Amino acid sequence: MEQEKSFAVEDLDAVAYQEHKITEAYAFKRNMFFVPTNEFAIYRAALKGVVRWGASDESYLAAASSPDDLAAEEELKKGLKDQPGMTTSQIWEHLHLSEEWDAYVKGRRTGDLSFNLPIFRAFYRLKRKTDLVTCGRNPGTFKEPLYILKENIGIKVGKKTCYIHSSKARLLDQGAGPDSEEVRLISPMDILVRDQTWLKTFFEYSYTFEYFKKKGMKWPLSILVGNRFVGYFDCKMEWRTRRFLIKEKNIFDSAFHGHKGIGLALQDLTAFHGAEDIVEKR
């Protein structure tokens, strides 16, 4: 949908780098996204096989796991413990390795990896594992990232093998109950629906649409009821007329035709955009 009019960059900075409610993460290829911190582990587990920079996180970490690599990782974590966010250069200055890092960077440009010390590999390893996270951006260096150990800012993102959103943790102590009727309208840009393999595996749901189509472009909002995708809306907000247009409604399961929760979710969305009227095209 359209960007919220009152949104400012400062608002994003506060939520990401001061309140730590969202976290920067590489999701697809080399694209960076902000994801909810409480759901961070879910994204990492789901996307560990995505290939970027020649290898997936899973294969990269498996290859860079020699005793020297693991020892260097512990050395780096010890050196950064209780330290504030720092740029890459500041990290190596703090660890008295500036000259070695400069030699490594220069050598890497010419294909010479003889200066690639285990502690430098540990730096990239910690970034891949997201034990080293971005906690800010330095405006004086074209928004160069500031890195900090995740443990230094208290980010906890689930267990090693099983993950659950913090808002649902209470359900672990409850017995099995009826299926949830909670309704969510999912943006086509959400990582959940962009991962076709994930969708087909866990939800038996998939679709495609053209991102850069100039005319007649669709913006399908997938309808998630409980743990089932039941269809989608193709919507558009007309800011000039303050009308919220439903260009297409496709409900796959007839049991959800006229579902009150879907209607209420749509009303909430239109109210958020300040629409004065909902128009459904036939």
PDB file of C-alpha atoms in Angstrom:
ATOM      1  CA  MET A   1       0.000   0.000   0.000  1.00  0.00           C
ATOM      2  CA  GLU A   2       1.018   3.660  -0.109  1.00  0.00           C
ATOM      3  CA  GLN A   3       3.612   4.989   2.354  1.00  0.00           C
ATOM      4  CA  GLU A   4       2.237   6.539   5.521  1.00  0.00           C
ATOM      5  CA  LYS A   5       2.300  10.320   5.028  1.00  0.00           C
ATOM      6  CA  SER A   6       3.649  11.167   8.495  1.00  0.00           C
ATOM      7  CA  PHE A   7       6.513   8.657   8.333  1.00  0.00           C
ATOM      8  CA  ALA A   8      10.015  10.078   8.761  1.00  0.00           C
ATOM      9  CA  VAL A   9      13.481   8.538   8.584  1.00  0.00           C
ATOM     10  CA  GLU A  10      14.005   9.476  12.222  1.00  0.00           C
ATOM     11  CA  ASP A  11      11.065   7.224  13.170  1.00  0.00           C
ATOM     12  CA  LEU A  12      12.719   4.245  11.484  1.00  0.00           C
ATOM     13  CA  ASP A  13      16.074   5.011  13.119  1.00  0.00           C
ATOM     14  CA  ALA A  14      14.451   5.134  16.550  1.00  0.00           C
ATOM     15  CA  VAL A  15      12.633   1.818  16.160  1.00  0.00           C
ATOM     16  CA  ALA A  16      15.656   0.059  14.611  1.00  0.00           C
ATOM     17  CA  TYR A  17      18.655   1.479  16.433  1.00  0.00           C
ATOM     18  CA  GLN A  18      17.329   2.764  19.763  1.00  0.00           C
ATOM     19  CA  GLU A  19      14.374   0.560  20.655  1.00  0.00           C
ATOM     20  CA  HIS A  20      15.701  -2.467  18.676  1.00  0.00           C
ATOM     21  CA  LYS A  21      12.184  -3.549  17.737  1.00  0.00           C
ATOM     22  CA  ILE A  22      13.322  -4.308  14.199  1.00  0.00           C
ATOM     23  CA  THR A  23      16.654  -5.646  12.955  1.00  0.00           C
ATOM     24  CA  GLU A  24      18.522  -5.388   9.662  1.00  0.00           C
ATOM     25  CA  ALA A  25      18.907  -8.736   7.904  1.00  0.00           C
ATOM     26  CA  TYR A  26      19.903 -10.057   4.521  1.00  0.00           C
ATOM     27  CA  ALA A  27      16.927 -11.949   3.188  1.00  0.00           C
ATOM     28  CA  PHE A  28      17.036 -12.622  -0.556  1.00  0.00           C
ATOM     29  CA  LYS A  29      20.351 -12.604  -2.389  1.00  0.00           C
ATOM     30  CA  ARG A  30      22.064  -9.391  -1.216  1.00  0.00           C
ATOM     31  CA  ASN A  31      18.955  -7.342  -0.426  1.00  0.00           C
ATOM     32  CA  MET A  32      18.604  -6.063   3.127  1.00  0.00           C
ATOM     33  CA  PHE A  33      15.293  -5.940   4.955  1.00  0.00           C
ATOM     34  CA  PHE A  34      14.085  -4.881   8.360  1.00  0.00           C
ATOM     35  CA  VAL A  35      12.423  -7.734  10.233  1.00  0.00           C
ATOM     36  CA  PRO A  36      10.725  -7.776  13.664  1.00  0.00           C
ATOM     37  CA  THR A  37      13.365  -8.593  16.275  1.00  0.00           C
ATOM     38  CA  ASN A  38      11.071 -11.038  18.069  1.00  0.00           C
ATOM     39  CA  GLU A  39      10.652 -12.983  14.820  1.00  0.00           C
ATOM     40  CA  PHE A  40      14.271 -12.661  13.702  1.00  0.00           C
ATOM     41  CA  ALA A  41      15.178 -16.294  14.373  1.00  0.00           C
ATOM     42  CA  ILE A  42      12.274 -17.502  12.243  1.00  0.00           C
ATOM     43  CA  TYR A  43      13.524 -15.560   9.229  1.00  0.00           C
ATOM     44  CA  ARG A  44      17.080 -16.772   9.751  1.00  0.00           C
ATOM     45  CA  ALA A  45      16.006 -20.414   9.996  1.00  0.00           C
ATOM     46  CA  ALA A  46      13.795 -20.161   6.926  1.00  0.00           C
ATOM     47  CA  LEU A  47      16.394 -18.429   4.745  1.00  0.00           C
ATOM     48  CA  LYS A  48      19.566 -20.260   5.753  1.00  0.00           C
ATOM     49  CA  GLY A  49      19.732 -21.981   2.349  1.00  0.00           C
ATOM     50  CA  VAL A  50      19.512 -18.798   0.240  1.00  0.00           C
ATOM     51  CA  VAL A  51      22.730 -18.371  -1.776  1.00  0.00           C
ATOM     52  CA  ARG A  52      24.456 -14.977  -1.585  1.00  0.00           C
ATOM     53  CA  TRP A  53      28.085 -14.096  -2.264  1.00  0.00           C
ATOM     54  CA  GLY A  54      28.588 -17.565  -3.702  1.00  0.00           C
ATOM     55  CA  ALA A  55      27.304 -19.599  -0.758  1.00  0.00           C
ATOM     56  CA  SER A  56      24.350 -19.989   1.557  1.00  0.00           C
ATOM     57  CA  ASP A  57      24.724 -19.138   5.234  1.00  0.00           C
ATOM     58  CA  GLU A  58      24.524 -22.836   6.032  1.00  0.00           C
ATOM     59  CA  SER A  59      27.276 -23.891   3.602  1.00  0.00           C
ATOM     60  CA  TYR A  60      29.487 -20.882   4.404  1.00  0.00           C
ATOM     61  CA  LEU A  61      29.415 -21.533   8.136  1.00  0.00           C
ATOM     62  CA  ALA A  62      30.056 -25.232   7.612  1.00  0.00           C
ATOM     63  CA  ALA A  63      33.145 -24.454   5.504  1.00  0.00           C
ATOM     64  CA  ALA A  64      34.514 -21.819   7.902  1.00  0.00           C
ATOM     65  CA  SER A  65      34.515 -23.966  11.035  1.00  0.00           C
ATOM     66  CA  SER A  66      38.119 -25.062  11.535  1.00  0.00           C
ATOM     67  CA  PRO A  67      39.562 -24.958  15.076  1.00  0.00           C
ATOM     68  CA  ASP A  68      41.434 -21.769  14.136  1.00  0.00           C
ATOM     69  CA  ASP A  69      38.202 -20.163  12.879  1.00  0.00           C
ATOM     70  CA  LEU A  70      36.289 -21.079  16.037  1.00  0.00           C
ATOM     71  CA  ALA A  71      39.091 -19.851  18.292  1.00  0.00           C
ATOM     72  CA  ALA A  72      39.271 -16.562  16.364  1.00  0.00           C
ATOM     73  CA  GLU A  73      35.522 -16.168  16.718  1.00  0.00           C
ATOM     74  CA  GLU A  74      35.775 -16.431  20.497  1.00  0.00           C
ATOM     75  CA  GLU A  75      38.709 -14.002  20.470  1.00  0.00           C
ATOM     76  CA  LEU A  76      36.719 -11.454  18.472  1.00  0.00           C
ATOM     77  CA  LYS A  77      33.646 -11.797  20.675  1.00  0.00           C
ATOM     78  CA  LYS A  78      35.821 -11.306  23.754  1.00  0.00           C
ATOM     79  CA  GLY A  79      37.363  -8.174  22.229  1.00  0.00           C
ATOM     80  CA  LEU A  80      33.945  -6.682  21.402  1.00  0.00           C
ATOM     81  CA  LYS A  81      32.191  -7.620  24.625  1.00  0.00           C
ATOM     82  CA  ASP A  82      30.570  -4.600  26.320  1.00  0.00           C
ATOM     83  CA  GLN A  83      31.738  -2.316  23.489  1.00  0.00           C
ATOM     84  CA  PRO A  84      29.390   0.207  21.794  1.00  0.00           C
ATOM     85  CA  GLY A  85      28.566   0.130  18.093  1.00  0.00           C
ATOM     86  CA  MET A  86      31.588   0.704  15.876  1.00  0.00           C
ATOM     87  CA  THR A  87      32.386   0.895  12.173  1.00  0.00           C
ATOM     88  CA  THR A  88      34.552  -1.806  10.645  1.00  0.00           C
ATOM     89  CA  SER A  89      37.640   0.438  10.811  1.00  0.00           C
ATOM     90  CA  GLN A  90      36.935   1.323  14.430  1.00  0.00           C
ATOM     91  CA  ILE A  91      36.657  -2.356  15.346  1.00  0.00           C
ATOM     92  CA  TRP A  92      40.117  -3.157  14.001  1.00  0.00           C
ATOM     93  CA  GLU A  93      41.568   0.000  15.518  1.00  0.00           C
ATOM     94  CA  HIS A  94      40.146  -1.073  18.882  1.00  0.00           C
ATOM     95  CA  LEU A  95      41.748  -4.508  18.449  1.00  0.00           C
ATOM     96  CA  HIS A  96      45.068  -3.024  17.251  1.00  0.00           C
ATOM     97  CA  LEU A  97      44.757  -4.708  13.858  1.00  0.00           C
ATOM     98  CA  SER A  98      44.264  -1.670  11.591  1.00  0.00           C
ATOM     99  CA  GLU A  99      47.420  -2.237   9.538  1.00  0.00           C
ATOM    100  CA  GLU A 100      46.652  -5.922   9.054  1.00  0.00           C
ATOM    101  CA  TRP A 101      43.065  -5.130   7.989  1.00  0.00           C
ATOM    102  CA  ASP A 102      44.223  -2.509   5.471  1.00  0.00           C
ATOM    103  CA  ALA A 103      46.692  -5.045   4.027  1.00  0.00           C
ATOM    104  CA  TYR A 104      43.921  -7.642   3.785  1.00  0.00           C
ATOM    105  CA  VAL A 105      41.546  -5.244   2.005  1.00  0.00           C
ATOM    106  CA  LYS A 106      44.218  -4.175  -0.498  1.00  0.00           C
ATOM    107  CA  GLY A 107      45.248  -7.779  -1.128  1.00  0.00           C
ATOM    108  CA  ARG A 108      41.682  -8.952  -1.602  1.00  0.00           C
ATOM    109  CA  ARG A 109      41.185  -6.457  -4.430  1.00  0.00           C
ATOM    110  CA  THR A 110      44.004  -8.149  -6.370  1.00  0.00           C
ATOM    111  CA  GLY A 111      43.041 -11.690  -5.417  1.00  0.00           C
ATOM    112  CA  ASP A 112      45.774 -12.055  -2.789  1.00  0.00           C
ATOM    113  CA  LEU A 113      44.231 -13.701   0.295  1.00  0.00           C
ATOM    114  CA  SER A 114      47.490 -14.249   2.172  1.00  0.00           C
ATOM    115  CA  PHE A 115      46.496 -11.485   4.624  1.00  0.00           C
ATOM    116  CA  ASN A 116      43.160 -13.142   5.454  1.00  0.00           C
ATOM    117  CA  LEU A 117      43.687 -13.758   9.166  1.00  0.00           C
ATOM    118  CA  PRO A 118      41.329 -16.109  11.053  1.00  0.00           C
ATOM    119  CA  ILE A 119      39.961 -13.153  13.037  1.00  0.00           C
ATOM    120  CA  PHE A 120      38.910 -11.433   9.794  1.00  0.00           C
ATOM    121  CA  ARG A 121      37.064 -14.590   8.744  1.00  0.00           C
ATOM    122  CA  ALA A 122      35.500 -14.609  12.209  1.00  0.00           C
ATOM    123  CA  PHE A 123      34.189 -11.077  11.580  1.00  0.00           C
ATOM    124  CA  TYR A 124      32.281 -12.230   8.484  1.00  0.00           C
ATOM    125  CA  ARG A 125      31.267 -15.424  10.236  1.00  0.00           C
ATOM    126  CA  LEU A 126      29.682 -13.500  13.120  1.00  0.00           C
ATOM    127  CA  LYS A 127      27.860 -11.302  10.615  1.00  0.00           C
ATOM    128  CA  ARG A 128      26.553 -14.390   8.796  1.00  0.00           C
ATOM    129  CA  LYS A 129      25.417 -15.892  12.089  1.00  0.00           C
ATOM    130  CA  THR A 130      23.910 -12.504  13.035  1.00  0.00           C
ATOM    131  CA  ASP A 131      25.781 -12.553  16.327  1.00  0.00           C
ATOM    132  CA  LEU A 132      27.214  -9.249  15.063  1.00  0.00           C
ATOM    133  CA  VAL A 133      24.358  -6.939  14.073  1.00  0.00           C
ATOM    134  CA  THR A 134      23.930  -3.422  12.702  1.00  0.00           C
ATOM    135  CA  CYS A 135      22.982  -1.073  15.522  1.00  0.00           C
ATOM    136  CA  GLY A 136      23.155   2.226  13.652  1.00  0.00           C
ATOM    137  CA  ARG A 137      24.390   4.120  10.629  1.00  0.00           C
ATOM    138  CA  ASN A 138      27.176   6.696  10.512  1.00  0.00           C
ATOM    139  CA  PRO A 139      25.884   9.690   8.470  1.00  0.00           C
ATOM    140  CA  GLY A 140      29.382  11.104   8.100  1.00  0.00           C
ATOM    141  CA  THR A 141      30.511   8.099   6.045  1.00  0.00           C
ATOM    142  CA  PHE A 142      27.564   7.703   3.666  1.00  0.00           C
ATOM    143  CA  LYS A 143      25.670   5.698   6.263  1.00  0.00           C
ATOM    144  CA  GLU A 144      28.416   3.186   6.976  1.00  0.00           C
ATOM    145  CA  PRO A 145      27.004   0.563   9.379  1.00  0.00           C
ATOM    146  CA  LEU A 146      27.901   0.444  13.051  1.00  0.00           C
ATOM    147  CA  TYR A 147      28.306  -3.119  14.304  1.00  0.00           C
ATOM    148  CA  ILE A 148      27.727  -4.435  17.809  1.00  0.00           C
ATOM    149  CA  LEU A 149      27.542  -7.849  19.428  1.00  0.00           C
ATOM    150  CA  LYS A 150      23.931  -8.884  19.687  1.00  0.00           C
ATOM    151  CA  GLU A 151      24.429  -9.812  23.342  1.00  0.00           C
ATOM    152  CA  ASN A 152      25.578  -6.249  24.103  1.00  0.00           C
ATOM    153  CA  ILE A 153      22.115  -4.874  23.373  1.00  0.00           C
ATOM    154  CA  GLY A 154      20.170  -7.800  24.774  1.00  0.00           C
ATOM    155  CA  ILE A 155      18.574  -9.067  21.568  1.00  0.00           C
ATOM    156  CA  LYS A 156      17.275 -12.572  22.120  1.00  0.00           C
ATOM    157  CA  VAL A 157      15.780 -14.299  19.111  1.00  0.00           C
ATOM    158  CA  GLY A 158      14.490 -17.689  20.124  1.00  0.00           C
ATOM    159  CA  LYS A 159      15.957 -21.112  20.810  1.00  0.00           C
ATOM    160  CA  LYS A 160      18.370 -23.086  18.687  1.00  0.00           C
ATOM    161  CA  THR A 161      15.867 -25.378  17.000  1.00  0.00           C
ATOM    162  CA  CYS A 162      12.338 -24.250  17.887  1.00  0.00           C
ATOM    163  CA  TYR A 163      10.992 -20.708  17.509  1.00  0.00           C
ATOM    164  CA  ILE A 164       7.772 -19.005  18.473  1.00  0.00           C
ATOM    165  CA  HIS A 165       6.685 -15.360  18.420  1.00  0.00           C
ATOM    166  CA  SER A 166       6.845 -13.888  21.932  1.00  0.00           C
ATOM    167  CA  SER A 167       3.180 -12.859  21.775  1.00  0.00           C
ATOM    168  CA  LYS A 168       2.228 -16.534  21.329  1.00  0.00           C
ATOM    169  CA  ALA A 169       4.499 -18.006  24.003  1.00  0.00           C
ATOM    170  CA  ARG A 170       1.574 -18.445  26.395  1.00  0.00           C
ATOM    171  CA  LEU A 171       0.076 -20.986  23.977  1.00  0.00           C
ATOM    172  CA  LEU A 172       2.848 -23.452  24.853  1.00  0.00           C
ATOM    173  CA  ASP A 173       1.205 -23.980  28.238  1.00  0.00           C
ATOM    174  CA  GLN A 174      -2.276 -24.450  26.793  1.00  0.00           C
ATOM    175  CA  GLY A 175      -3.846 -27.595  25.467  1.00  0.00           C
ATOM    176  CA  ALA A 176      -5.002 -28.022  21.884  1.00  0.00           C
ATOM    177  CA  GLY A 177      -7.974 -25.851  21.030  1.00  0.00           C
ATOM    178  CA  PRO A 178     -10.033 -24.913  17.979  1.00  0.00           C
ATOM    179  CA  ASP A 179      -8.288 -23.438  14.940  1.00  0.00           C
ATOM    180  CA  SER A 180      -7.579 -19.718  15.196  1.00  0.00           C
ATOM    181  CA  GLU A 181      -9.795 -17.341  13.245  1.00  0.00           C
ATOM    182  CA  GLU A 182      -7.323 -14.445  13.462  1.00  0.00           C
ATOM    183  CA  VAL A 183      -7.179 -12.643  10.095  1.00  0.00           C
ATOM    184  CA  ARG A 184      -4.073 -11.035   8.624  1.00  0.00           C
ATOM    185  CA  LEU A 185      -3.715  -9.235   5.280  1.00  0.00           C
ATOM    186  CA  ILE A 186      -0.190  -9.953   4.021  1.00  0.00           C
ATOM    187  CA  SER A 187       1.645  -7.550   1.684  1.00  0.00           C
ATOM    188  CA  PRO A 188       3.143  -9.109  -1.486  1.00  0.00           C
ATOM    189  CA  MET A 189       6.493  -7.639  -0.385  1.00  0.00           C
ATOM    190  CA  ASP A 190       6.430  -9.567   2.893  1.00  0.00           C
ATOM    191  CA  ILE A 191       9.178 -12.184   3.089  1.00  0.00           C
ATOM    192  CA  LEU A 192       6.576 -14.753   4.138  1.00  0.00           C
ATOM    193  CA  VAL A 193       4.851 -14.763   0.752  1.00  0.00           C
ATOM    194  CA  ARG A 194       7.893 -13.987  -1.392  1.00  0.00           C
ATOM    195  CA  ASP A 195       9.479 -17.322  -0.493  1.00  0.00           C
ATOM    196  CA  GLN A 196       7.560 -19.657  -2.806  1.00  0.00           C
ATOM    197  CA  THR A 197       9.192 -22.810  -1.408  1.00  0.00           C
ATOM    198  CA  TRP A 198       8.187 -21.845   2.120  1.00  0.00           C
ATOM    199  CA  LEU A 199       4.642 -21.083   1.021  1.00  0.00           C
ATOM    200  CA  LYS A 200       4.168 -24.356  -0.803  1.00  0.00           C
ATOM    201  CA  THR A 201       5.741 -26.382   1.997  1.00  0.00           C
ATOM    202  CA  PHE A 202       3.873 -24.946   4.968  1.00  0.00           C
ATOM    203  CA  PHE A 203       0.722 -23.444   3.461  1.00  0.00           C
ATOM    204  CA  GLU A 204       0.171 -25.124   0.061  1.00  0.00           C
ATOM    205  CA  TYR A 205      -0.267 -21.630  -1.344  1.00  0.00           C
ATOM    206  CA  SER A 206       1.518 -19.745  -4.111  1.00  0.00           C
ATOM    207  CA  TYR A 207       1.008 -16.965  -6.633  1.00  0.00           C
ATOM    208  CA  THR A 208       3.028 -14.643  -8.866  1.00  0.00           C
ATOM    209  CA  PHE A 209       2.670 -11.022  -9.923  1.00  0.00           C
ATOM    210  CA  GLU A 210       4.663  -8.476 -11.919  1.00  0.00           C
ATOM    211  CA  TYR A 211       6.499  -5.932  -9.716  1.00  0.00           C
ATOM    212  CA  PHE A 212       7.387  -3.461 -12.457  1.00  0.00           C
ATOM    213  CA  LYS A 213       4.374  -3.574 -14.739  1.00  0.00           C
ATOM    214  CA  LYS A 214       3.533   0.015 -15.728  1.00  0.00           C
ATOM    215  CA  LYS A 215      -0.154  -0.457 -16.514  1.00  0.00           C
ATOM    216  CA  GLY A 216      -2.656  -2.683 -14.810  1.00  0.00           C
ATOM    217  CA  MET A 217      -0.239  -3.692 -12.058  1.00  0.00           C
ATOM    218  CA  LYS A 218      -1.793  -5.789  -9.317  1.00  0.00           C
ATOM    219  CA  TRP A 219      -0.983  -5.471  -5.614  1.00  0.00           C
ATOM    220  CA  PRO A 220      -2.451  -8.637  -4.105  1.00  0.00           C
ATOM    221  CA  LEU A 221      -2.910  -8.722  -0.345  1.00  0.00           C
ATOM    222  CA  SER A 222      -2.969 -12.382   0.692  1.00  0.00           C
ATOM    223  CA  ILE A 223      -5.626 -13.281   3.251  1.00  0.00           C
ATOM    224  CA  LEU A 224      -4.327 -15.420   6.119  1.00  0.00           C
ATOM    225  CA  VAL A 225      -7.019 -16.813   8.426  1.00  0.00           C
ATOM    226  CA  GLY A 226      -5.474 -18.686  11.311  1.00  0.00           C
ATOM    227  CA  ASN A 227      -2.854 -20.839   9.608  1.00  0.00           C
ATOM    228  CA  ARG A 228      -4.570 -20.977   6.210  1.00  0.00           C
ATOM    229  CA  PHE A 229      -4.284 -18.716   3.185  1.00  0.00           C
ATOM    230  CA  VAL A 230      -7.818 -18.469   1.830  1.00  0.00           C
ATOM    231  CA  GLY A 231      -7.428 -15.940  -1.008  1.00  0.00           C
ATOM    232  CA  TYR A 232      -6.340 -12.408  -1.823  1.00  0.00           C
ATOM    233  CA  PHE A 233      -7.516  -8.854  -2.505  1.00  0.00           C
ATOM    234  CA  ASP A 234      -6.112  -6.669  -5.289  1.00  0.00           C
ATOM    235  CA  CYS A 235      -6.395  -3.197  -3.756  1.00  0.00           C
ATOM    236  CA  LYS A 236      -5.557   0.407  -4.491  1.00  0.00           C
ATOM    237  CA  MET A 237      -5.869   3.592  -2.445  1.00  0.00           C
ATOM    238  CA  GLU A 238      -7.068   6.637  -4.399  1.00  0.00           C
ATOM    239  CA  TRP A 239      -5.653   9.535  -2.421  1.00  0.00           C
ATOM    240  CA  ARG A 240      -7.387  12.219  -4.484  1.00  0.00           C
ATOM    241  CA  THR A 241     -10.896  10.836  -3.937  1.00  0.00           C
ATOM    242  CA  ARG A 242     -10.104   9.158  -0.582  1.00  0.00           C
ATOM    243  CA  ARG A 243     -11.579   5.945  -1.933  1.00  0.00           C
ATOM    244  CA  PHE A 244     -10.190   2.478  -1.218  1.00  0.00           C
ATOM    245  CA  LEU A 245     -10.669   0.346  -4.330  1.00  0.00           C
ATOM    246  CA  ILE A 246     -10.962  -3.424  -4.298  1.00  0.00           C
ATOM    247  CA  LYS A 247     -10.187  -4.211  -7.926  1.00  0.00           C
ATOM    248  CA  GLU A 248     -10.385  -7.969  -7.436  1.00  0.00           C
ATOM    249  CA  LYS A 249     -11.415 -10.337  -4.654  1.00  0.00           C
ATOM    250  CA  ASN A 250     -10.550 -13.986  -4.931  1.00  0.00           C
ATOM    251  CA  ILE A 251     -11.599 -16.354  -2.122  1.00  0.00           C
ATOM    252  CA  PHE A 252     -10.497 -19.904  -2.838  1.00  0.00           C
ATOM    253  CA  ASP A 253     -12.522 -21.628  -0.115  1.00  0.00           C
ATOM    254  CA  SER A 254     -16.269 -21.061  -0.248  1.00  0.00           C
ATOM    255  CA  ALA A 255     -16.447 -21.534   3.528  1.00  0.00           C
ATOM    256  CA  PHE A 256     -14.821 -18.108   3.878  1.00  0.00           C
ATOM    257  CA  HIS A 257     -17.196 -16.171   1.626  1.00  0.00           C
ATOM    258  CA  GLY A 258     -18.714 -13.444   3.786  1.00  0.00           C
ATOM    259  CA  HIS A 259     -16.292 -14.169   6.652  1.00  0.00           C
ATOM    260  CA  LYS A 260     -16.742 -11.362   9.214  1.00  0.00           C
ATOM    261  CA  GLY A 261     -13.092 -11.352  10.262  1.00  0.00           C
ATOM    262  CA  ILE A 262     -11.952 -10.708   6.693  1.00  0.00           C
ATOM    263  CA  GLY A 263     -14.338  -7.792   6.392  1.00  0.00           C
ATOM    264  CA  LEU A 264     -13.158  -6.311   9.698  1.00  0.00           C
ATOM    265  CA  ALA A 265      -9.493  -6.650   8.692  1.00  0.00           C
ATOM    266  CA  LEU A 266     -10.253  -4.815   5.473  1.00  0.00           C
ATOM    267  CA  GLN A 267     -12.043  -2.060   7.382  1.00  0.00           C
ATOM    268  CA  ASP A 268      -9.050  -1.666   9.694  1.00  0.00           C
ATOM    269  CA  LEU A 269      -6.746  -1.339   6.689  1.00  0.00           C
ATOM    270  CA  THR A 270      -8.889   1.298   5.007  1.00  0.00           C
ATOM    271  CA  ALA A 271      -9.178   3.249   8.268  1.00  0.00           C
ATOM    272  CA  PHE A 272      -5.378   3.194   8.596  1.00  0.00           C
ATOM    273  CA  HIS A 273      -5.136   4.843   5.161  1.00  0.00           C
ATOM    274  CA  GLY A 274      -7.810   7.396   6.016  1.00  0.00           C
ATOM    275  CA  ALA A 275     -10.172   6.201   3.285  1.00  0.00           C
ATOM    276  CA  GLU A 276     -13.684   7.600   3.377  1.00  0.00           C
ATOM    277  CA  ASP A 277     -15.269   4.903   1.234  1.00  0.00           C
ATOM    278  CA  ILE A 278     -14.647   1.297   0.138  1.00  0.00           C
ATOM    279  CA  VAL A 279     -15.494   0.602  -3.490  1.00  0.00           C
ATOM    280  CA  GLU A 280     -15.542  -2.968  -4.751  1.00  0.00           C
ATOM    281  CA  LYS A 281     -15.399  -3.272  -8.538  1.00  0.00           C
ATOM    282  CA  ARG A 282     -17.555  -5.940 -10.105  1.00  0.00           C
TER     283      ARG A 282
END
